[in-house]
Coordinates of C-alpha atoms in Angstrom, one line a residue:
Chain A
M958 CA 8.5 18.5 -20.5
K959 CA 5.9 15.8 -21.1
N960 CA 7.9 13.2 -19.1
F961 CA 8.4 15.8 -16.4
V962 CA 4.6 16.2 -16.0
Y963 CA 4.0 12.5 -15.9
A964 CA 6.8 12.3 -13.3
L965 CA 4.9 14.9 -11.3
V966 CA 1.8 12.8 -11.4
I967 CA 3.7 9.9 -10.0
L968 CA 5.3 12.1 -7.4
L969 CA 1.8 13.3 -6.4
I970 CA 0.8 9.7 -5.8
V971 CA 3.9 9.0 -3.7
L972 CA 3.4 12.2 -1.7
H973 CA -0.1 11.2 -1.0
Q974 CA 1.2 8.6 1.4
D975 CA 2.2 11.1 4.0
F976 CA 3.4 8.9 6.8
W977 CA 5.3 11.9 8.3
F978 CA 2.0 13.6 9.3
W979 CA 0.3 10.4 10.3
D980 CA 0.2 11.0 14.1
D981 CA 0.4 14.7 14.4
S982 CA -2.6 16.3 16.1
E983 CA -0.8 19.2 17.6
T984 CA 0.3 21.2 14.5
L985 CA -2.5 23.4 13.2
V986 CA -2.5 25.5 10.1
L987 CA -4.1 29.0 10.4
G988 CA -4.8 28.0 14.0
F989 CA -7.6 25.5 13.2
I990 CA -6.8 23.1 10.4
P991 CA -4.9 19.9 11.5
I992 CA -1.7 19.5 9.5
G993 CA -2.8 16.1 8.2
L994 CA -5.9 17.7 6.6
A995 CA -4.1 20.8 5.4
Y996 CA -1.5 18.7 3.7
H997 CA -4.1 16.7 1.8
M998 CA -6.0 19.9 0.8
G999 CA -2.6 21.0 -0.6
I1000 CA -2.5 17.7 -2.5
S1001 CA -5.8 18.6 -4.1
I1002 CA -4.5 22.0 -5.1
A1003 CA -1.3 20.4 -6.4
A1004 CA -3.3 17.9 -8.4
A1005 CA -5.2 20.8 -10.1
C1006 CA -1.8 22.5 -10.9
T1007 CA -0.3 19.3 -12.2
W1008 CA -3.3 18.6 -14.5
A1009 CA -3.1 22.2 -15.7
L1010 CA 0.5 21.5 -16.8
A1011 CA -0.7 18.3 -18.4
N1012 CA -3.3 20.3 -20.4
H1013 CA -0.5 22.5 -21.6
F1014 CA 2.4 20.1 -22.3
C1015 CA 0.8 16.7 -22.7
W1016 CA -2.3 17.5 -24.7
P1017 CA -2.9 14.6 -27.2
K1018 CA -2.0 15.7 -30.7
D1019 CA -4.7 13.8 -32.7
V1020 CA -7.8 14.9 -30.8
D1021 CA -7.9 18.5 -32.0
E1022 CA -7.9 17.3 -35.6
I1023 CA -11.0 15.3 -34.9
E1024 CA -12.9 18.5 -34.1
S1025 CA -12.6 19.5 -37.7
L1026 CA -14.1 16.2 -39.0
P1027 CA -17.4 16.6 -40.8
K1028 CA -20.4 15.1 -38.9
A1029 CA -21.0 12.8 -41.9
Q1030 CA -17.9 10.9 -41.0
A1031 CA -19.6 9.5 -38.0
R1032 CA -21.0 6.1 -39.0
G1033 CA -24.4 6.8 -40.4
Q1034 CA -26.7 8.2 -37.8
E1035 CA -25.5 8.6 -34.3
G1036 CA -25.7 5.2 -32.6
H1037 CA -25.1 2.4 -35.0
Chain B
M1340 CA -43.7 23.5 7.1
L1341 CA -41.2 26.2 6.0
Q1342 CA -38.8 23.4 5.1
V1343 CA -41.4 21.7 3.0
G1344 CA -42.0 24.9 1.1
I1345 CA -38.3 25.4 0.3
I1346 CA -38.0 21.8 -0.9
C1347 CA -41.2 22.2 -3.1
G1348 CA -39.8 25.5 -4.4
Y1349 CA -36.6 23.8 -5.3
L1350 CA -38.3 20.9 -7.1
A1351 CA -40.4 23.4 -9.0
L1352 CA -37.3 25.2 -10.2
L1353 CA -36.0 21.9 -11.5
L1354 CA -39.3 21.3 -13.4
L1355 CA -38.9 24.8 -15.0
L1356 CA -35.4 23.9 -16.0
G1357 CA -36.7 20.8 -17.6
V1358 CA -39.2 22.8 -19.7
A1359 CA -36.5 25.3 -20.6
S1360 CA -34.0 22.6 -21.7
S1361 CA -36.7 20.9 -23.8
R1362 CA -37.0 24.1 -25.9
F1363 CA -33.6 23.4 -27.2
F1364 CA -34.4 19.8 -28.0
R1365 CA -34.0 19.2 -31.8
G1366 CA -36.0 15.9 -31.9
T1367 CA -33.0 13.7 -32.9
A1368 CA -31.6 10.7 -31.1
S1369 CA -28.1 12.4 -31.2
D1370 CA -29.6 15.4 -29.4
Y1371 CA -31.5 13.3 -26.8
F1372 CA -28.7 11.0 -25.9
L1373 CA -25.7 13.3 -26.5
A1374 CA -27.0 16.9 -26.7
S1375 CA -25.7 16.9 -30.3
R1376 CA -22.2 16.7 -28.9
G1377 CA -22.4 20.4 -28.1
I1378 CA -21.8 20.8 -24.3
G1379 CA -19.2 23.4 -23.6
S1380 CA -16.5 23.6 -20.8
F1381 CA -18.5 24.9 -17.9
L1382 CA -21.5 22.7 -18.4
L1383 CA -19.3 19.7 -18.9
L1384 CA -17.4 20.4 -15.6
M1385 CA -20.6 20.8 -13.7
S1386 CA -22.3 17.7 -15.1
L1387 CA -19.2 15.5 -14.6
F1388 CA -18.8 16.8 -11.0
G1389 CA -22.5 16.6 -10.2
T1390 CA -22.6 13.0 -11.6
T1391 CA -19.6 11.8 -9.7
M1392 CA -20.5 13.4 -6.4
T1393 CA -23.5 11.7 -4.8
A1394 CA -25.2 12.6 -1.5
F1395 CA -22.3 10.9 0.1
A1396 CA -20.2 14.0 -0.7
M1397 CA -22.1 16.1 1.8
V1398 CA -23.8 13.7 4.3
G1399 CA -21.4 10.8 4.1
S1400 CA -18.2 12.9 4.3
T1401 CA -19.5 14.5 7.5
G1402 CA -20.6 11.1 8.9
E1403 CA -17.4 9.3 8.0
S1404 CA -15.2 12.0 9.5
F1405 CA -17.4 11.9 12.6
K1406 CA -16.6 8.2 12.8
A1407 CA -12.9 8.2 11.7
G1408 CA -11.5 11.7 11.7
I1409 CA -9.5 13.8 9.2
G1410 CA -8.0 10.8 7.5
V1411 CA -11.3 10.4 5.5
Y1412 CA -10.3 13.4 3.4
G1413 CA -7.0 11.8 2.2
L1414 CA -8.7 8.5 1.8
M1415 CA -11.7 9.6 -0.3
A1416 CA -11.2 13.2 -1.4
S1417 CA -7.6 13.8 -2.3
W1418 CA -7.3 10.4 -4.0
S1419 CA -10.4 11.2 -6.1
G1420 CA -9.0 14.6 -7.0
I1421 CA -5.9 13.0 -8.5
I1422 CA -7.5 10.0 -10.0
H1423 CA -10.7 11.4 -11.4
A1424 CA -8.8 14.2 -13.2
A1425 CA -6.3 11.6 -14.5
V1426 CA -9.1 9.5 -15.9
F1427 CA -10.8 12.5 -17.5
F1428 CA -7.5 13.4 -19.1
L1429 CA -6.2 10.0 -20.1
I1430 CA -9.4 8.1 -20.8
G1431 CA -12.2 10.6 -21.2
I1432 CA -10.6 12.7 -24.0
K1433 CA -9.6 9.6 -26.0
L1434 CA -13.1 8.1 -25.7
W1435 CA -14.7 11.3 -26.7
S1436 CA -12.5 11.3 -29.8
F1437 CA -13.5 7.7 -30.7
G1438 CA -17.1 8.6 -30.1
K1439 CA -17.0 11.6 -32.3
R1440 CA -15.1 9.7 -35.1
H1441 CA -17.2 6.5 -35.1
G1442 CA -20.6 7.7 -33.8
Y1443 CA -20.8 5.8 -30.5
V1444 CA -23.5 6.6 -28.1
T1445 CA -22.8 3.9 -25.4
Q1446 CA -19.8 2.2 -23.8
I1447 CA -20.9 -1.2 -25.1
Q1448 CA -20.9 0.0 -28.8
F1449 CA -17.3 1.1 -28.3
F1450 CA -16.1 -2.1 -26.7
R1451 CA -17.9 -4.2 -29.3
D1452 CA -16.1 -2.4 -32.1
R1453 CA -12.7 -2.1 -30.4
F1454 CA -12.6 -5.8 -29.5
E1455 CA -14.3 -7.0 -32.7
S1456 CA -16.8 -9.0 -30.7
D1457 CA -20.6 -8.7 -30.7
K1458 CA -21.0 -11.1 -27.8
L1459 CA -18.7 -9.1 -25.5
G1460 CA -21.7 -6.7 -25.3
L1461 CA -23.9 -9.4 -24.0
I1462 CA -21.5 -10.1 -21.2
L1463 CA -20.9 -6.4 -20.4
F1464 CA -24.6 -5.5 -20.5
P1465 CA -25.7 -7.4 -17.3
V1466 CA -22.4 -6.5 -15.5
L1467 CA -22.8 -2.8 -16.1
V1468 CA -26.5 -2.6 -15.6
G1469 CA -26.2 -4.8 -12.5
L1470 CA -23.6 -2.5 -11.0
V1471 CA -25.6 0.7 -11.7
I1472 CA -28.9 -0.5 -10.2
P1473 CA -27.8 -0.6 -6.5
Y1474 CA -26.3 2.9 -7.1
L1475 CA -29.7 4.0 -8.3
L1476 CA -31.5 2.4 -5.3
I1477 CA -29.1 4.3 -2.9
G1478 CA -30.2 7.6 -4.5
I1479 CA -34.0 6.9 -4.4
M1480 CA -33.9 5.4 -0.9
G1481 CA -31.7 8.3 0.3
A1482 CA -34.1 10.9 -1.1
G1483 CA -37.2 9.2 0.4
A1484 CA -35.6 8.8 3.8
T1485 CA -34.3 12.4 3.8
I1486 CA -37.7 13.9 3.0
E1487 CA -39.4 11.7 5.5
K1488 CA -37.0 12.7 8.3
V1489 CA -37.0 16.5 7.7
T1490 CA -40.8 16.7 7.4
E1491 CA -41.6 15.0 10.7
G1492 CA -44.4 17.0 12.3
A1493 CA -45.2 19.1 9.2
F1494 CA -48.6 17.6 8.3
P1495 CA -49.9 15.8 11.4
S1496 CA -53.5 15.9 10.2
V1497 CA -52.6 14.4 6.8
F1498 CA -50.0 11.8 7.6
P1499 CA -50.3 9.7 10.8
A1500 CA -47.3 8.0 12.5
Y1501 CA -46.3 4.7 11.0
F1502 CA -44.0 1.8 11.5
T1503 CA -41.4 1.0 8.8
G1504 CA -40.5 -2.4 10.1
R1505 CA -37.4 -1.0 11.8
T1506 CA -38.4 2.3 13.3
V1507 CA -41.4 4.5 13.9
V1508 CA -41.9 7.5 11.7
A1509 CA -43.4 10.4 13.6
A1510 CA -46.8 11.8 12.6
G1511 CA -46.9 14.5 9.9
A1512 CA -43.9 13.2 8.0
V1513 CA -44.2 13.0 4.2
P1514 CA -44.1 9.2 3.9
Y1515 CA -41.1 7.5 2.3
W1516 CA -43.1 6.2 -0.7
L1517 CA -44.4 9.7 -1.5
G1518 CA -41.1 11.5 -1.0
S1519 CA -39.2 9.0 -3.2
L1520 CA -42.0 9.2 -5.8
A1521 CA -41.8 13.0 -6.0
I1522 CA -38.0 12.8 -6.6
C1523 CA -38.4 10.1 -9.2
L1524 CA -41.1 12.1 -11.0
V1525 CA -39.1 15.3 -11.0
V1526 CA -36.0 13.6 -12.4
L1527 CA -38.1 11.7 -14.9
F1528 CA -39.7 14.9 -16.0
Y1529 CA -36.5 16.7 -17.0
V1530 CA -34.8 13.6 -18.3
F1531 CA -37.8 12.8 -20.4
L1532 CA -38.1 16.3 -21.8
G1533 CA -34.5 17.3 -22.2
G1534 CA -32.5 14.1 -22.4
V1535 CA -28.9 14.5 -21.6
R1536 CA -29.1 18.3 -22.1
G1537 CA -31.7 18.4 -19.4
T1538 CA -29.5 16.4 -17.1
A1539 CA -26.5 18.7 -17.9
W1540 CA -28.5 21.8 -17.1
A1541 CA -30.0 20.3 -14.0
N1542 CA -26.6 19.0 -12.8
A1543 CA -25.0 22.4 -13.3
F1544 CA -27.7 24.1 -11.2
Q1545 CA -27.7 21.4 -8.6
T1546 CA -23.9 21.4 -8.3
L1547 CA -23.9 25.1 -7.6
V1548 CA -26.6 24.6 -5.0
F1549 CA -24.8 22.0 -3.0
L1550 CA -21.4 23.8 -3.3
F1551 CA -22.9 27.0 -2.0
I1552 CA -25.0 25.4 0.7
G1553 CA -22.0 23.3 2.0
C1554 CA -19.8 26.4 2.4
F1555 CA -22.6 28.4 4.0
T1556 CA -23.4 25.6 6.5
F1557 CA -19.7 25.5 7.4
V1558 CA -19.6 29.2 8.3
L1559 CA -22.8 29.1 10.3
I1560 CA -21.9 26.0 12.3
A1561 CA -18.3 27.2 13.0
D1562 CA -19.8 30.4 14.4
K1563 CA -22.1 28.4 16.7
F1564 CA -19.1 26.4 18.0
G1565 CA -17.5 29.7 19.1
G1566 CA -15.3 30.1 16.0
V1567 CA -13.1 27.7 14.0
R1568 CA -10.2 27.9 16.5
N1569 CA -12.4 27.1 19.5
A1570 CA -14.1 24.2 17.6
T1571 CA -10.7 22.6 16.8
A1572 CA -9.4 23.2 20.4
M1573 CA -12.3 21.2 21.8
V1574 CA -11.3 18.3 19.6
Q1575 CA -7.7 18.6 20.7
E1576 CA -8.8 18.5 24.3
H1577 CA -11.3 15.7 24.2
N1578 CA -10.7 13.5 21.2
P1579 CA -7.3 14.4 19.6
H1580 CA -7.2 11.1 17.7
Y1581 CA -9.8 12.6 15.2
L1582 CA -7.1 15.1 14.2
R1583 CA -4.7 12.5 13.1
R1584 CA -4.7 8.9 11.7
T1585 CA -3.5 7.0 14.8
V1586 CA -5.0 6.3 18.2
D1587 CA -2.5 6.5 21.1
A1588 CA -2.7 4.5 24.3
D1589 CA -3.0 7.7 26.4
D1590 CA -5.7 9.4 24.3
P1591 CA -8.7 10.6 26.4
L1592 CA -11.2 9.1 23.9
T1593 CA -14.0 11.2 25.5
R1594 CA -16.6 10.4 22.9
Y1595 CA -15.8 6.7 22.9
Q1596 CA -16.1 6.6 26.7
G1597 CA -19.4 8.5 26.5
D1598 CA -20.7 6.1 23.9
L1599 CA -19.7 3.1 26.0
K1600 CA -21.6 4.5 29.0
V1601 CA -24.8 5.0 27.0
H1602 CA -24.4 1.6 25.4
G1603 CA -24.1 0.0 28.9
Q1604 CA -27.4 1.8 29.9
R1605 CA -29.2 0.6 26.8
L1606 CA -27.9 -2.9 27.2
A1607 CA -29.1 -3.1 30.8
K1608 CA -32.5 -1.8 29.7
W1609 CA -32.6 -4.3 26.9
E1610 CA -31.7 -7.2 29.2
A1611 CA -34.3 -6.1 31.8
A1612 CA -37.1 -6.0 29.2
P1613 CA -39.3 -9.1 28.7
P1614 CA -37.9 -11.1 25.6
E1615 CA -41.0 -10.4 23.5
E1616 CA -40.6 -6.6 23.9
R1617 CA -36.8 -6.4 23.5
G1618 CA -36.4 -5.5 19.9
P1619 CA -32.9 -5.7 18.4
K1620 CA -29.9 -5.9 20.8
P1621 CA -28.0 -2.6 21.0
A1622 CA -25.0 -2.7 18.6
E1623 CA -21.5 -2.9 20.1
V1624 CA -19.5 0.4 20.3
E1625 CA -16.4 0.1 18.1
R1626 CA -13.2 1.3 19.6
P1627 CA -11.4 3.9 17.4
H1628 CA -8.5 2.3 15.6
G1629 CA -7.0 4.8 13.1
F1630 CA -5.9 4.0 9.6
T1631 CA -3.3 1.5 8.4
Q1632 CA -0.8 2.6 5.7
L1633 CA -1.9 -0.2 3.4
H1634 CA -5.6 0.6 3.7
F1635 CA -4.9 4.3 3.0
L1636 CA -2.6 3.4 0.0
T1637 CA -5.0 0.9 -1.6
Y1638 CA -8.0 3.2 -1.5
F1639 CA -6.3 4.5 -4.7
F1640 CA -8.1 1.8 -6.6
I1641 CA -11.7 2.9 -5.7
P1642 CA -11.8 6.2 -7.8
L1643 CA -10.6 4.3 -10.9
S1644 CA -14.2 3.2 -11.1
V1645 CA -15.1 6.5 -12.8
G1646 CA -13.3 5.2 -15.9
M1647 CA -16.0 2.5 -16.3
F1648 CA -19.1 4.4 -15.2
P1649 CA -21.5 4.1 -18.2
H1650 CA -23.2 7.3 -17.3
L1651 CA -19.9 9.2 -17.2
F1652 CA -19.0 7.7 -20.6
Q1653 CA -22.2 9.3 -22.0
H1654 CA -21.4 12.7 -20.5
W1655 CA -17.9 12.6 -22.0
L1656 CA -19.4 12.1 -25.4
T1657 CA -21.5 15.2 -25.0
A1658 CA -18.5 17.5 -25.1
R1659 CA -18.4 20.0 -27.9
S1660 CA -14.7 19.5 -28.4
A1661 CA -11.6 18.0 -26.7
R1662 CA -10.8 21.4 -25.4
S1663 CA -14.0 21.3 -23.4
F1664 CA -12.3 18.8 -21.1
R1665 CA -9.6 21.2 -20.1
L1666 CA -11.6 23.0 -17.4
S1667 CA -12.9 19.7 -15.9
V1668 CA -9.4 18.2 -15.7
V1669 CA -8.1 21.2 -13.7
A1670 CA -11.2 22.3 -11.7
H1671 CA -12.5 18.9 -10.6
P1672 CA -9.9 18.4 -7.7
L1673 CA -10.6 22.0 -6.6
L1674 CA -14.4 21.4 -6.5
I1675 CA -13.8 18.2 -4.5
L1676 CA -11.7 20.3 -2.0
L1677 CA -14.5 22.9 -1.8
V1678 CA -17.2 20.3 -0.9
W1679 CA -15.2 17.9 1.2
A1680 CA -12.9 20.0 3.3
P1681 CA -15.7 21.9 5.1
C1682 CA -17.8 18.8 5.6
V1683 CA -14.8 16.8 7.0
M1684 CA -14.1 19.7 9.5
I1685 CA -17.7 19.8 10.5
G1686 CA -17.8 16.1 11.1
V1687 CA -14.6 16.2 13.2
W1688 CA -15.8 19.2 15.3
A1689 CA -19.1 17.4 15.9
T1690 CA -17.3 14.7 17.8
S1691 CA -16.2 17.1 20.6
A1692 CA -18.3 20.2 20.4
M1693 CA -20.0 21.2 23.7
I1694 CA -22.5 23.9 24.2
D1695 CA -23.4 24.8 27.8
G1696 CA -21.4 21.7 29.0
K1697 CA -23.4 19.3 26.9
P1698 CA -22.2 17.5 23.7
V1699 CA -24.0 18.9 20.6
I1700 CA -24.2 15.4 19.2
P1701 CA -25.3 13.3 22.2
Y1702 CA -23.2 10.2 23.2
G1703 CA -24.7 7.0 21.9
F1704 CA -25.7 8.7 18.6
T1705 CA -25.6 5.7 16.3
N1706 CA -26.3 7.2 12.8
P1707 CA -23.2 9.1 11.5
N1708 CA -25.0 10.0 8.3
A1709 CA -27.5 12.0 10.3
V1710 CA -24.8 14.1 12.0
L1711 CA -25.0 17.0 9.5
G1712 CA -28.8 17.1 9.6
K1713 CA -28.8 17.0 13.4
L1714 CA -26.3 19.9 13.6
V1715 CA -28.3 22.0 11.2
A1716 CA -31.5 21.2 13.0
E1717 CA -30.0 22.0 16.5
L1718 CA -27.9 25.0 15.6
T1719 CA -29.4 26.9 12.7
T1720 CA -32.8 28.0 11.4
P1721 CA -35.6 26.0 9.6
V1722 CA -34.7 28.0 6.5
L1723 CA -31.2 26.7 6.4
G1724 CA -32.6 23.2 7.2
G1725 CA -34.8 23.5 4.1
F1726 CA -31.9 24.7 2.0
L1727 CA -29.6 21.9 3.3
T1728 CA -32.3 19.4 2.4
A1729 CA -32.5 20.9 -1.0
G1730 CA -28.7 20.6 -1.3
I1731 CA -28.7 16.9 -0.3
L1732 CA -31.5 16.2 -2.8
A1733 CA -29.5 18.2 -5.4
A1734 CA -26.5 15.9 -4.9
I1735 CA -28.8 12.8 -5.1
M1736 CA -30.7 13.9 -8.2
S1737 CA -27.6 15.0 -10.1
S1738 CA -26.4 11.4 -10.1
L1739 CA -29.8 9.8 -10.5
D1740 CA -30.7 11.6 -13.7
S1741 CA -27.5 10.5 -15.6
Q1742 CA -27.9 7.0 -14.4
F1743 CA -31.5 6.7 -15.5
L1744 CA -30.7 8.2 -18.9
C1745 CA -27.7 6.0 -19.4
I1746 CA -29.6 2.7 -18.7
G1747 CA -32.4 3.9 -21.0
S1748 CA -29.7 4.6 -23.6
I1749 CA -28.1 1.1 -23.2
F1750 CA -31.4 -0.7 -23.5
T1751 CA -32.3 1.3 -26.6
N1752 CA -29.0 1.2 -28.5
D1753 CA -27.4 -2.0 -27.3
I1754 CA -30.3 -4.3 -27.1
V1755 CA -33.4 -3.1 -29.1
A1756 CA -31.7 -1.3 -31.9
H1757 CA -28.8 -3.7 -32.1
Y1758 CA -30.6 -7.1 -31.8
I1759 CA -34.2 -6.6 -32.6
K1760 CA -34.2 -3.9 -35.2
H1761 CA -30.6 -4.7 -36.5
D1762 CA -29.9 -0.9 -36.5
R1763 CA -32.8 -0.3 -39.0
I1764 CA -34.4 2.1 -36.7
G1765 CA -35.3 5.7 -37.3
D1766 CA -34.3 8.7 -35.3
R1767 CA -37.7 9.4 -33.8
Q1768 CA -38.1 5.7 -32.9
R1769 CA -34.8 5.9 -31.0
V1770 CA -35.9 8.9 -29.0
F1771 CA -39.3 7.3 -28.4
L1772 CA -37.6 4.1 -27.1
G1773 CA -35.1 6.0 -25.0
R1774 CA -37.9 7.8 -23.3
L1775 CA -40.0 4.7 -22.9
F1776 CA -37.0 2.8 -21.3
V1777 CA -36.3 5.8 -19.0
I1778 CA -39.9 5.6 -17.7
L1779 CA -39.7 1.8 -17.3
I1780 CA -36.4 2.0 -15.4
V1781 CA -37.7 4.7 -13.1
A1782 CA -40.8 2.7 -12.4
A1783 CA -38.9 -0.6 -11.8
T1784 CA -36.2 1.0 -9.5
Y1785 CA -38.9 3.0 -7.6
A1786 CA -40.8 -0.2 -7.0
L1787 CA -37.7 -2.0 -5.8
A1788 CA -36.8 0.9 -3.5
Q1789 CA -40.1 0.5 -1.7
F1790 CA -38.8 -2.7 -0.2
R1791 CA -35.9 -0.7 1.4
P1792 CA -33.5 -3.5 0.8
G1793 CA -31.0 -3.7 3.7
G1794 CA -27.3 -3.5 3.1
V1795 CA -27.7 -1.5 -0.1
F1796 CA -25.5 1.3 1.2
T1797 CA -22.6 -1.0 1.9
L1798 CA -23.3 -2.6 -1.5
G1799 CA -22.6 0.9 -3.0
V1800 CA -18.9 0.6 -2.1
W1801 CA -18.9 -2.9 -3.7
C1802 CA -20.4 -1.4 -6.9
F1803 CA -17.5 1.1 -7.1
S1804 CA -15.0 -1.8 -6.6
G1805 CA -16.7 -3.7 -9.4
F1806 CA -16.4 -0.8 -11.8
A1807 CA -12.8 -0.3 -10.7
S1808 CA -12.0 -4.0 -11.5
L1809 CA -13.0 -3.3 -15.1
F1810 CA -10.7 -0.3 -15.4
P1811 CA -7.9 -2.3 -17.0
L1812 CA -10.3 -3.1 -19.9
V1813 CA -10.9 0.5 -20.8
F1814 CA -7.3 1.5 -20.3
A1815 CA -6.0 -1.3 -22.5
A1816 CA -8.7 -0.6 -25.1
V1817 CA -7.5 3.0 -25.4
Y1818 CA -3.7 2.5 -25.1
W1819 CA -2.7 -1.0 -25.9
R1820 CA -2.8 -2.1 -29.5
R1821 CA -2.0 -5.7 -28.7
V1822 CA -5.0 -6.3 -26.4
T1823 CA -7.3 -9.0 -27.8
K1824 CA -10.9 -10.1 -27.8
A1825 CA -10.0 -13.1 -25.7
G1826 CA -8.0 -10.9 -23.3
A1827 CA -11.1 -8.7 -22.9
Y1828 CA -13.3 -11.7 -22.1
A1829 CA -10.7 -12.9 -19.6
C1830 CA -10.6 -9.5 -18.0
V1831 CA -14.4 -9.2 -17.6
L1832 CA -14.8 -12.8 -16.4
T1833 CA -11.9 -12.6 -13.9
A1834 CA -13.2 -9.2 -12.6
A1835 CA -16.7 -10.8 -12.1
A1836 CA -15.2 -13.9 -10.5
T1837 CA -13.0 -12.1 -8.0
W1838 CA -15.8 -9.7 -7.2
I1839 CA -18.2 -12.5 -6.3
W1840 CA -15.5 -14.4 -4.3
L1841 CA -14.5 -11.3 -2.2
F1842 CA -18.1 -10.2 -1.9
A1843 CA -18.9 -13.7 -0.4
E1844 CA -15.7 -13.5 1.8
S1845 CA -17.0 -10.1 3.2
G1846 CA -20.2 -11.8 4.3
F1847 CA -22.1 -10.4 1.3
A1848 CA -21.3 -6.8 2.4
G1849 CA -22.1 -7.7 6.0
D1850 CA -18.7 -6.5 7.2
D1851 CA -18.4 -2.7 6.7
N1852 CA -14.7 -2.7 7.4
Y1853 CA -13.7 -5.7 5.3
L1854 CA -10.2 -5.7 4.0
F1855 CA -8.5 -8.5 2.1
L1856 CA -4.8 -9.0 3.2
G1857 CA -5.1 -5.6 4.8
M1858 CA -6.0 -3.9 1.5
M1859 CA -9.2 -2.7 -0.1
P1860 CA -10.7 -5.6 -2.0
A1861 CA -10.6 -3.5 -5.2
A1862 CA -6.8 -3.8 -5.2
T1863 CA -7.0 -7.6 -5.6
M1864 CA -9.7 -7.4 -8.2
V1865 CA -7.8 -4.9 -10.3
A1866 CA -4.6 -6.9 -10.1
A1867 CA -6.4 -10.1 -11.1
S1868 CA -8.3 -8.6 -14.0
T1869 CA -5.1 -6.9 -15.3
L1870 CA -3.1 -10.1 -15.1
A1871 CA -5.9 -12.0 -17.0
L1872 CA -6.1 -9.3 -19.6
V1873 CA -2.4 -9.2 -20.2
V1874 CA -1.6 -12.9 -20.2
V1875 CA -4.5 -14.0 -22.3
S1876 CA -3.9 -11.1 -24.8
L1877 CA -0.3 -12.2 -25.2
L1878 CA -1.3 -15.8 -25.8
T1879 CA -3.9 -15.1 -28.4
R1880 CA -4.0 -13.7 -31.9
P1881 CA -3.6 -10.0 -32.2
P1882 CA -6.6 -7.8 -33.4
S1883 CA -7.0 -7.3 -37.1
A1884 CA -5.0 -4.6 -38.9
A1885 CA -8.3 -2.8 -39.7
T1886 CA -9.1 -2.4 -36.1
I1887 CA -5.6 -1.2 -35.2
E1888 CA -5.9 1.3 -38.1
K1889 CA -9.3 2.4 -36.9
F1890 CA -8.3 3.2 -33.4
F1891 CA -4.6 3.9 -33.6
G1892 CA -4.1 5.0 -37.2
T1893 CA -3.8 8.6 -38.4
V1894 CA -7.0 10.6 -38.8
R1895 CA -8.1 11.2 -42.4
A1896 CA -10.1 14.4 -42.6

């Protein structure tokens, strides 16, 4: 699943280059949003969904352990 | 007058917020610089978003789409949505964990430790501070100019008309020096009192303000244009190229033709005037040219800059836990959508909107960044004008505060505490120094901003490119065990050298549309710095086992 999510991120980057809508000023979504803009608004929403999946399936294992570290483990005072 | 009242009320609210946040201040350096690493999910989201979105998000997005059409959203907003969230997830969380484990406060402390090199800090210090300062100047200058513009005619008996060297400011305007001073003092007040907690609170409040005002402005302006469908239909009829990313040979180009006509009249007037009274020659009108695929693709490199912003690094370290990042990672692209999409639509509509047969934005209008202000002034009430100004100032201040604090933090921790006091410095002294440096930096940048250095806005894009060119350094530091000290030096020096070379090639930011080999200059910089980092690291001795263990070993609780 982890690899699938990272593949989705790469797919998102590829899909960002939407040469297929490059010169379309006729098609309007909801009657007023040009398709080239609506598509990229969709990319923003897809980015949010992809990173939500990453939160779930690709969460780094070691970072949650760090939360339980006592503060004293930080080197001396904050800022060394 | 009403607008001035709203702006003053807004600034007063920020001062109150500063006082409130100071009540939670525990008096320690950790609390001043990092809010005791206790910022939760919502505040982290708001402070990260507020810090990364400058006034450009509202004013610049409208202005750029007025110039270039809907492609601006894909270029700047959807790329940022993908890349910023990726950087928060892949870099931010890791750096937070290193900061928590090893007690870092600044980026330079981390790099010194990770690359086992004290002197690397001395190279990074001028590079990072040098890249942040133009960014600060943009904010201060933008705030002063905004207040000056919107208060024209408000106090004619107090402030007479004056000449700035370029233009005449009408009587009654709060002068640039006073407006920028007021903004600096308000930001200084809450940063001084509350430290990073003050900035997080203020950023949360200010982000909500500019989100709300942006959406409200969109609804009102769409209504004045006869509804959203009518507004888009006018663009389709007169300037359809703004609804796509190409310009066809048979496009009507109504705005361009109108601009050309006005330019011809201005030029004739300029030529007819006696030479001593001419002033600057009217600038040429640029023919619309659309976007190239390569330009659009290589803009990808610009948002990588957030990985190396020192002020963002500091905000990452304030997180209460790694889980605090989850909301930011998901919601950041959506907040960008909420701010940018309405502003881009307003900018595109403004190119073609006609009321009573006349263009709402007159032909020959030469300042795209003033389009939003002009629409609000022409089509709405002074109350909304006041709130919009407050929204613009909110966007400016929510970046300024973090930048002031982070430079104060760098001077305190990386220079004074590190070299002069050799880390034998108490908590109270650190807070004292942090505050002192924040005051000095505010004073120095305020003084510099009074000269209104030209070209600083274009320089802003170059600053982003500079930070982006250092992205390979932070990525390798977090994920590549084999990266070496020499590789890090090679990366920083190559980034600096390619930046200087391409900056000179662009005529020192003289060419706004400069591309290198058809690509954003940042693409070349990132490629060169990555190559230098990888090749030199592979040719030099690997880092010590202790360092590898420290950053990649298992955690011992």
